[in-house]
């Protein structure tokens, strides 16, 4: 190796596209998309079980697959038959990868006031604006973008959803963000400058975008919560093995009562979180009127509890838990962001409180 050439990084942040496509061969690219366009036609409950299991291997990659599935569902549920037929077979096979674009630099949780604009020009719309924290951006092929077609004062009623192809002139991307976790998927800003798209690329109807976004997020919250379950499950599994092997003060760590009690609390927290997530998933499947509140509760409890479980797992590993040679730190770093994205824990509390008071 040349003395002037830096050594390769210890950890390579690779977006595992081929792994995703192998997952799609098992039906994981369109889990709850209808079968006529290549989807698996499964329930939200089925999908929750699958995402939890996948996340025991890699939380970050599973989380991207869950976002891809949310985009696919939006097209399937609200898109025209033309859009469904043109895009979904390739999205379900993950030959086309999808990204969801809602958050803006100045409007994160306040999605009803987003400022990215779409102006009608004949048979096209011209989009200008920017989106932040977009998973897969720059490496994915299809972008589901929430824009403002109405006046600023229209709030949620003026939001419209569009599908934008990566090769559309005027669609650009920011630098890859450097993140604590979720490093198997790139995150970049999406920048739209006079981005001209056919009016037929509208998903749903004009002014329906906010409704689409909120319905999508109900499922997205279950998906991310399920990824948190997988992280906690794997962390408990790794910790159980570690406690049975590691010795201190002449005995195995598994013999110390305090550590046994901590492990028991972790397992109980995982199970209670899992039951809440599964219950919320069933409420989505049955279109229950309280589904949004139940999804918010499940997301709040599961992501906070499961992050705490992964953090305790690292603590029980002692100094070894802080080393990247041990996977428990990766579960903790990947799970941390789950209390922020798809609606922060504080926004979940706001949804829950509003449902109670109203």
PDB file of C-alpha atoms in Angstrom, residues 13 60 178-185 187 330 332-337:
ATOM      1  CA  UNK A  13     -21.135   2.069   4.949  1.00  0.00           C
ATOM      2  CA  UNK A  60     -30.758  -0.253   9.357  1.00  0.00           C
ATOM      3  CA  UNK A 178     -22.782  11.348   8.627  1.00  0.00           C
ATOM      4  CA  UNK A 179     -25.001   9.539  11.123  1.00  0.00           C
ATOM      5  CA  UNK A 180     -24.714   7.797  14.475  1.00  0.00           C
ATOM      6  CA  UNK A 181     -26.583   4.763  13.153  1.00  0.00           C
ATOM      7  CA  UNK A 182     -28.594   3.595  10.161  1.00  0.00           C
ATOM      8  CA  UNK A 183     -25.364   3.524   8.175  1.00  0.00           C
ATOM      9  CA  UNK A 184     -26.293   0.789   5.703  1.00  0.00           C
ATOM     10  CA  UNK A 185     -28.606   3.297   4.005  1.00  0.00           C
ATOM     11  CA  UNK A 187     -29.333   9.831   3.883  1.00  0.00           C
ATOM     12  CA  UNK A 330     -24.874  -1.403  16.573  1.00  0.00           C
ATOM     13  CA  UNK A 332     -28.248   0.526  20.233  1.00  0.00           C
ATOM     14  CA  UNK A 333     -27.051   3.084  17.637  1.00  0.00           C
ATOM     15  CA  UNK A 334     -29.567   1.974  15.020  1.00  0.00           C
ATOM     16  CA  UNK A 335     -32.492   1.940  17.459  1.00  0.00           C
ATOM     17  CA  UNK A 336     -31.777   5.439  18.783  1.00  0.00           C
ATOM     18  CA  UNK A 337     -33.212   7.284  15.792  1.00  0.00           C
TER      19      UNK A 337
END
